[in-house]
Coordinates of N, CA, C and O in Angstrom, one line a residue:
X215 N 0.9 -1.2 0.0 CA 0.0 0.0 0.0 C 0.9 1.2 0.0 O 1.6 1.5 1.0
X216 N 0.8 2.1 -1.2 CA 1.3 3.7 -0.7 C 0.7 4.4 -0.3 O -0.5 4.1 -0.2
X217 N 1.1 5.6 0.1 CA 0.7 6.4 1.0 C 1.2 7.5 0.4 O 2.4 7.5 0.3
X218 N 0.4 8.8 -0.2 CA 1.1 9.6 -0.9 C 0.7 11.2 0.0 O -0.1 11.3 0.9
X219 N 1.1 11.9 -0.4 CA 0.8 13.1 1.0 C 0.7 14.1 -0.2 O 1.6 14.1 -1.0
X220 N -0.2 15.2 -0.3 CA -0.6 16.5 -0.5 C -0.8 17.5 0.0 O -1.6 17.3 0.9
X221 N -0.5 18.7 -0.2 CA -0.9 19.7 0.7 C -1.1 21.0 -0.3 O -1.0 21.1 -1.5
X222 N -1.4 21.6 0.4 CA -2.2 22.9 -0.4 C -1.0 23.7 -0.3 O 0.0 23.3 0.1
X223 N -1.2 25.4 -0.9 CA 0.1 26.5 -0.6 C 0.1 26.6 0.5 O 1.3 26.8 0.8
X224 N -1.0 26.6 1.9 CA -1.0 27.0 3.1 C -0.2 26.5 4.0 O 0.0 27.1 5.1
X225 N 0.1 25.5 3.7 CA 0.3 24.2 4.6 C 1.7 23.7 4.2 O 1.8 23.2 3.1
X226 N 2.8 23.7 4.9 CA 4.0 23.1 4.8 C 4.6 22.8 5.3 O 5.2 23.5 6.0
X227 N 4.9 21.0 5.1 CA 5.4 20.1 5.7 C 7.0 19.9 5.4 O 7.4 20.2 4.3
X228 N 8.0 19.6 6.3 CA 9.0 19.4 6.5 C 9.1 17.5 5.5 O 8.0 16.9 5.4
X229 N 10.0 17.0 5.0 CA 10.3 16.0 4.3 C 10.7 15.5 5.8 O 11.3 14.5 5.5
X230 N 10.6 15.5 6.9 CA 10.6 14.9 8.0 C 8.9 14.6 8.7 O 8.3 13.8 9.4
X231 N 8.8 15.2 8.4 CA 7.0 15.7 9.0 C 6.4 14.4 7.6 O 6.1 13.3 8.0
X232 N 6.3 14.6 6.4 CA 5.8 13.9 5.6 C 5.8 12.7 5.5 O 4.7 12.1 5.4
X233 N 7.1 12.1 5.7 CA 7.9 10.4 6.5 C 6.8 10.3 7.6 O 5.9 9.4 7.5
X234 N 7.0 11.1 8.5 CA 6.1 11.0 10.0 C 4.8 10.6 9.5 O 4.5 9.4 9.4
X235 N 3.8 11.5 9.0 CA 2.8 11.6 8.4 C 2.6 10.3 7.5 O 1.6 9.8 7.9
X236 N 2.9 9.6 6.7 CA 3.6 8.3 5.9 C 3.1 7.6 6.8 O 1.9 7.3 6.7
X237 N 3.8 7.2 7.7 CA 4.0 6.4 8.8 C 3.2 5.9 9.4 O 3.0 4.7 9.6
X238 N 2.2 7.1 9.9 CA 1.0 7.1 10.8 C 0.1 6.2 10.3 O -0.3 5.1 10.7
X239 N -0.4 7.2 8.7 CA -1.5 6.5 8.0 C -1.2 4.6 7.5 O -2.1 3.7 7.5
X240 N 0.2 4.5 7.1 CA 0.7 3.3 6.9 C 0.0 2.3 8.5 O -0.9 1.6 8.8
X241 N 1.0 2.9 9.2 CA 0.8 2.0 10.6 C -1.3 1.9 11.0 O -1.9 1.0 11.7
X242 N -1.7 2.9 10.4 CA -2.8 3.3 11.3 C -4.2 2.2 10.2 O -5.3 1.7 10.5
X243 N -3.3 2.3 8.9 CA -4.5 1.4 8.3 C -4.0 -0.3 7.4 O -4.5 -0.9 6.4
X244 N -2.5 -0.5 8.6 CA -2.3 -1.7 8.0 C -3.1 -3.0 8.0 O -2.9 -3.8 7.1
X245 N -3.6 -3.0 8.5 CA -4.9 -4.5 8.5 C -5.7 -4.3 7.5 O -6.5 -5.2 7.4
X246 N -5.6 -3.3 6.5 CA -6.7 -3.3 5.6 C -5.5 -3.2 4.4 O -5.7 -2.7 3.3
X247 N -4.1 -3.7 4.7 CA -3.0 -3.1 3.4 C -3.3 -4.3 2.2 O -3.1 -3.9 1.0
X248 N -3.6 -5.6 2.5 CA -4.1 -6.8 1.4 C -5.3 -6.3 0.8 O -5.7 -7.2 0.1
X249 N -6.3 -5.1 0.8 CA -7.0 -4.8 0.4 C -7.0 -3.4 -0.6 O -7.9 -3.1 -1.4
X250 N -5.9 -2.7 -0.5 CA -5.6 -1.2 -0.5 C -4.4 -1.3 -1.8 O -3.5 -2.1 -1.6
X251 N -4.3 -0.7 -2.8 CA -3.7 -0.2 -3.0 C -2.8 1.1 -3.0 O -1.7 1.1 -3.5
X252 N -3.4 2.3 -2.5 CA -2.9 3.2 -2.0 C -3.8 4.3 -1.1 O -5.1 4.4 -1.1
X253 N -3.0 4.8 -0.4 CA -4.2 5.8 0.3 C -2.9 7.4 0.2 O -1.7 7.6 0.5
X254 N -4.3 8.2 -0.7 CA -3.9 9.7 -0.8 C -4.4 10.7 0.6 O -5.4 10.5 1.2
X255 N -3.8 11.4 0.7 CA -3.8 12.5 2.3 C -3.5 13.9 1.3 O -2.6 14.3 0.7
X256 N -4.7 14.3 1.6 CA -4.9 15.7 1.4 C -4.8 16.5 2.1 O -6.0 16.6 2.2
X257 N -4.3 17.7 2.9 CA -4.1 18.6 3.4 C -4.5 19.9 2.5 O -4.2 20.2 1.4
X258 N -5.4 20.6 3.7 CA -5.6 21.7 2.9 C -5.7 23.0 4.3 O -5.6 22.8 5.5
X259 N -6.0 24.1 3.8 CA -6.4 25.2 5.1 C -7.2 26.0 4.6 O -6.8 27.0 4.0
X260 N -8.4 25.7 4.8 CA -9.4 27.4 4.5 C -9.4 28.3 4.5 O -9.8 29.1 3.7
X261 N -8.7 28.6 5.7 CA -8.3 30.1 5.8 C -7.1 30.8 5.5 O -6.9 32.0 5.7
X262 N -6.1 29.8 5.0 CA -5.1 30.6 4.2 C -4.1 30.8 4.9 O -3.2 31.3 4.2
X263 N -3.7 30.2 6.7 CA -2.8 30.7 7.1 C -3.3 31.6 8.5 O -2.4 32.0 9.3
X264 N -4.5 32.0 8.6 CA -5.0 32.6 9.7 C -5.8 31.6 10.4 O -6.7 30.8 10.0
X265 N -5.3 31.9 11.7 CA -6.0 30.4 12.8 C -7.7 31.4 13.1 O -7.9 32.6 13.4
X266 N -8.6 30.6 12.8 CA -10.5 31.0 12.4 C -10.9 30.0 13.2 O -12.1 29.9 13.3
X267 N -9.8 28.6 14.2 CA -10.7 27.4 14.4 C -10.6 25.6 13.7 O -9.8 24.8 14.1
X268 N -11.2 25.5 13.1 CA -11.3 24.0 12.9 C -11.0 24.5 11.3 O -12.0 24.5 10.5
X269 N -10.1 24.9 10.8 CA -9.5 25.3 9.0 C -8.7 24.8 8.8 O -7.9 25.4 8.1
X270 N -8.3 23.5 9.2 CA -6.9 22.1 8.7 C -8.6 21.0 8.1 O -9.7 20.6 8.4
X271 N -7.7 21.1 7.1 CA -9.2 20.1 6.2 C -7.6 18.8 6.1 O -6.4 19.0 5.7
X272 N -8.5 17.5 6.6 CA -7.2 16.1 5.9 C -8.9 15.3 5.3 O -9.9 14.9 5.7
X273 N -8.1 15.6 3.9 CA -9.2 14.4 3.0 C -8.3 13.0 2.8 O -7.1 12.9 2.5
X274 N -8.8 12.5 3.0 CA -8.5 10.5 3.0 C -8.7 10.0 1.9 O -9.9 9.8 2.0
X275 N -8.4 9.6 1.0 CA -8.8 9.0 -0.2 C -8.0 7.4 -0.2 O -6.7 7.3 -0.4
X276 N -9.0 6.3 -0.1 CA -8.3 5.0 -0.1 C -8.8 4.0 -1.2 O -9.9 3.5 -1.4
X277 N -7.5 3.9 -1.9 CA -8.0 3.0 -3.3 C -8.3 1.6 -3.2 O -7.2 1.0 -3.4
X278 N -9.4 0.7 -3.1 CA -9.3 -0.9 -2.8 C -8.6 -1.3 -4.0 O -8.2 -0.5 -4.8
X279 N -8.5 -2.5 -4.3 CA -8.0 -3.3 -5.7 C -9.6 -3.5 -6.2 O -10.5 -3.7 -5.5
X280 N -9.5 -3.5 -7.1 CA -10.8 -3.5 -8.3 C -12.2 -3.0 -7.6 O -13.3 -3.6 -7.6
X281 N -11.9 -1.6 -7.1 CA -13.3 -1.1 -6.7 C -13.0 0.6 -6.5 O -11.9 1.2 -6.4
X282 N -14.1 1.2 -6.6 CA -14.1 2.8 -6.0 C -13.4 3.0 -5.0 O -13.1 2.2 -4.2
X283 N -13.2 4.2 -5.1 CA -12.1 4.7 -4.0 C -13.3 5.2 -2.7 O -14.5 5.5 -2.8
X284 N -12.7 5.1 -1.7 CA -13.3 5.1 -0.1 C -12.9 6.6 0.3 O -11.7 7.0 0.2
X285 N -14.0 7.6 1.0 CA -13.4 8.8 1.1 C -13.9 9.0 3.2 O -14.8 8.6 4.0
X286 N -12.8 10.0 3.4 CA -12.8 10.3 4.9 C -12.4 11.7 5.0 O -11.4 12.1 4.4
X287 N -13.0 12.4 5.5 CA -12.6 14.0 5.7 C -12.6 14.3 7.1 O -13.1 13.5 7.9
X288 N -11.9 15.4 7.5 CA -11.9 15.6 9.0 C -11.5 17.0 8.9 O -10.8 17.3 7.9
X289 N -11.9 18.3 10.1 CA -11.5 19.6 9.7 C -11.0 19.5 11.6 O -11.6 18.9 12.5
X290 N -10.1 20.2 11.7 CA -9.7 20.5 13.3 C -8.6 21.7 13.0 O -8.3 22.2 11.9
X291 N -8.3 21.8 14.2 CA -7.3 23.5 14.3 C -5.8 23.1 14.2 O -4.8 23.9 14.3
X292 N -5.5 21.6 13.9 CA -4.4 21.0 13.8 C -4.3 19.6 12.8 O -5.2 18.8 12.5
X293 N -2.7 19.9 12.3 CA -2.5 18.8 11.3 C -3.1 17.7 11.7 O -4.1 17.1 11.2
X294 N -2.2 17.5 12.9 CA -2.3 16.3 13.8 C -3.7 15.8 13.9 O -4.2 14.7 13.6
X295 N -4.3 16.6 14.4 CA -5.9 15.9 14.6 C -6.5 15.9 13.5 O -7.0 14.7 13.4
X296 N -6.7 16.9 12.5 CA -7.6 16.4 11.4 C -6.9 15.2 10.7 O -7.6 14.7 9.9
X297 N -5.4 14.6 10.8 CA -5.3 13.4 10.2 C -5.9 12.6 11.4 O -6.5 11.7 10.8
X298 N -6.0 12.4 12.6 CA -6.3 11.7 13.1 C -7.8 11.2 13.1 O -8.1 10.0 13.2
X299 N -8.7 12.4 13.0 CA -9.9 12.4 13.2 C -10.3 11.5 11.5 O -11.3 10.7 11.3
X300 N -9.6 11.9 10.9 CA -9.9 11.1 8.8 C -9.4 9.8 8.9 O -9.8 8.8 8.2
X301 N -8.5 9.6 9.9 CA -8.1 8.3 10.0 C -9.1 7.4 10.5 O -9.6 6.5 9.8
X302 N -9.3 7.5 11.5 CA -10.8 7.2 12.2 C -11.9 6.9 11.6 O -12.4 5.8 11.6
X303 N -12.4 7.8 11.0 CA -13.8 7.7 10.1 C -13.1 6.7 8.9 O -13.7 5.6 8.7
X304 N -12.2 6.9 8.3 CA -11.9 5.9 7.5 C -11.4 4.7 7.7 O -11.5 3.9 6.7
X305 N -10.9 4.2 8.9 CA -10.7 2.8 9.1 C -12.5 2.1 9.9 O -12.5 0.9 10.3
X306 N -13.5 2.9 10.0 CA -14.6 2.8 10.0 C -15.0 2.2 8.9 O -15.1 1.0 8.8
X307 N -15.4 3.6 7.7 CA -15.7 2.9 6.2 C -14.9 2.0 5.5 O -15.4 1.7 4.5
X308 N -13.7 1.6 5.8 CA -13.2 0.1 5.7 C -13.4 -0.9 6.6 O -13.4 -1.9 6.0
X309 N -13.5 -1.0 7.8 CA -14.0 -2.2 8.3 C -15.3 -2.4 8.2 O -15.7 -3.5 8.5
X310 N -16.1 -1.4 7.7 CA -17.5 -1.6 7.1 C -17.8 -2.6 6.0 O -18.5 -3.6 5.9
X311 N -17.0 -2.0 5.3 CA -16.9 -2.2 3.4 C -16.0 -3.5 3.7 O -16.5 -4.4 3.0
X312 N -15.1 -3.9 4.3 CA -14.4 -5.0 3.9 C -15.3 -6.0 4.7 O -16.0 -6.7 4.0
X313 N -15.4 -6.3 6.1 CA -16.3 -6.9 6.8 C -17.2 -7.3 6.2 O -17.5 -8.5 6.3
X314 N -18.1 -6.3 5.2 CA -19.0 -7.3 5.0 C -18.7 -8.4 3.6 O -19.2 -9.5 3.4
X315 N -17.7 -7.5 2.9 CA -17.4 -8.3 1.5 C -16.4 -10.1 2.3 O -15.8 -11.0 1.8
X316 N -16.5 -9.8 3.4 CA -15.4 -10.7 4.0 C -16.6 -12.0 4.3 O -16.7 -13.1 3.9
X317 N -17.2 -11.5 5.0 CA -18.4 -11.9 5.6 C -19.6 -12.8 4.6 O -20.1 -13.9 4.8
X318 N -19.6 -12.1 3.7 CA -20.6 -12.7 2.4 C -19.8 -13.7 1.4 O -20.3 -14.6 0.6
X319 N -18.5 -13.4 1.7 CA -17.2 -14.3 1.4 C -17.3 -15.4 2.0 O -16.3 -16.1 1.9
X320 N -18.3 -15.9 2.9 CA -17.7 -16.8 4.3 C -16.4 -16.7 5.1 O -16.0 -17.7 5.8
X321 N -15.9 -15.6 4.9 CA -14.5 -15.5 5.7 C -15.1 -14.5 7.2 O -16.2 -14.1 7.5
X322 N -13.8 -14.4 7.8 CA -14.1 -14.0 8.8 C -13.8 -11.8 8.7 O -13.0 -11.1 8.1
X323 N -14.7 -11.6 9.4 CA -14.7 -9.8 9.6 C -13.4 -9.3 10.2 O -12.7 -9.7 11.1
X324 N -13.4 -8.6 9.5 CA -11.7 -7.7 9.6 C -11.9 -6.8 11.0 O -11.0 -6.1 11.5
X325 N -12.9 -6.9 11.4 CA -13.3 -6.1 12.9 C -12.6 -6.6 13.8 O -12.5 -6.0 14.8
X326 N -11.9 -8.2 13.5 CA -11.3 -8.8 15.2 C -13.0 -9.8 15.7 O -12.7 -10.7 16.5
X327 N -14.2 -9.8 15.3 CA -15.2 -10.6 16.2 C -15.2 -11.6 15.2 O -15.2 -11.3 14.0
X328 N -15.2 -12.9 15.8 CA -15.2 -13.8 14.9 C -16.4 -14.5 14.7 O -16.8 -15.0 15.8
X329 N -17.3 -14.5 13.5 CA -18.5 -15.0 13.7 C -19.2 -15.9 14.3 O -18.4 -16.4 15.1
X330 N -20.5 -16.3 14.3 CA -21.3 -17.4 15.2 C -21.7 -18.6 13.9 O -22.3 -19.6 14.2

């Protein structure tokens, strides 16, 4: 699975920060990496550079193999958290979406509960 990172003019990440950033979403959505072939991170800021509040937008974009792409957004006053908060909602709509294809599969759900 890659992991590719974008950001807007507002927003600038250190080539150490980016690695970091890499890392997180790699670590944060490995259980779903036999399913994935890449997940894009969007970074954006509404307001341009002036702190207004919750203006760090991280859009999630996760590619399965032979299907539509899975989306996750999150807005917070920090990198940190709006990736955290997209991360979240998105390993959601993947254990949703894979669980049940897993499920209908007769295999077991990617959730960790093992059927009855």
């Amino acid at each position: 699975m890659k992991v590719i990172v974008n950001t807007d003019n507002n927003i600038t990440l250190t080539e150490d920060a980016t690695l970091e950033l890499e890392s997180v979403v790699q670590t944060s959505l490995d259980r779903f990496e036999s399913h994935l072939t890449r997940v894009e991170v969007h970074l954006s800021d509404a307001s341009a550079g002036r702190s207004t509040g919750e203006d760090i937008r991280c859009r999630l974009e996760a590619r399965p193999k032979g299907r539509g792409a899975e989306f996750a957004t999150h807005n917070s006053a920090s990198v940190d958290e709006a990736v955290s908060g997209a991360l979240r909602k998105l390993a959601q709509v993947l254990d949703s979406t894979f669980g049940r294809l897993d499920q209908r599969k007769g295999g077991r759900s990617m959730g960790g509960i093992e059927p009855r």
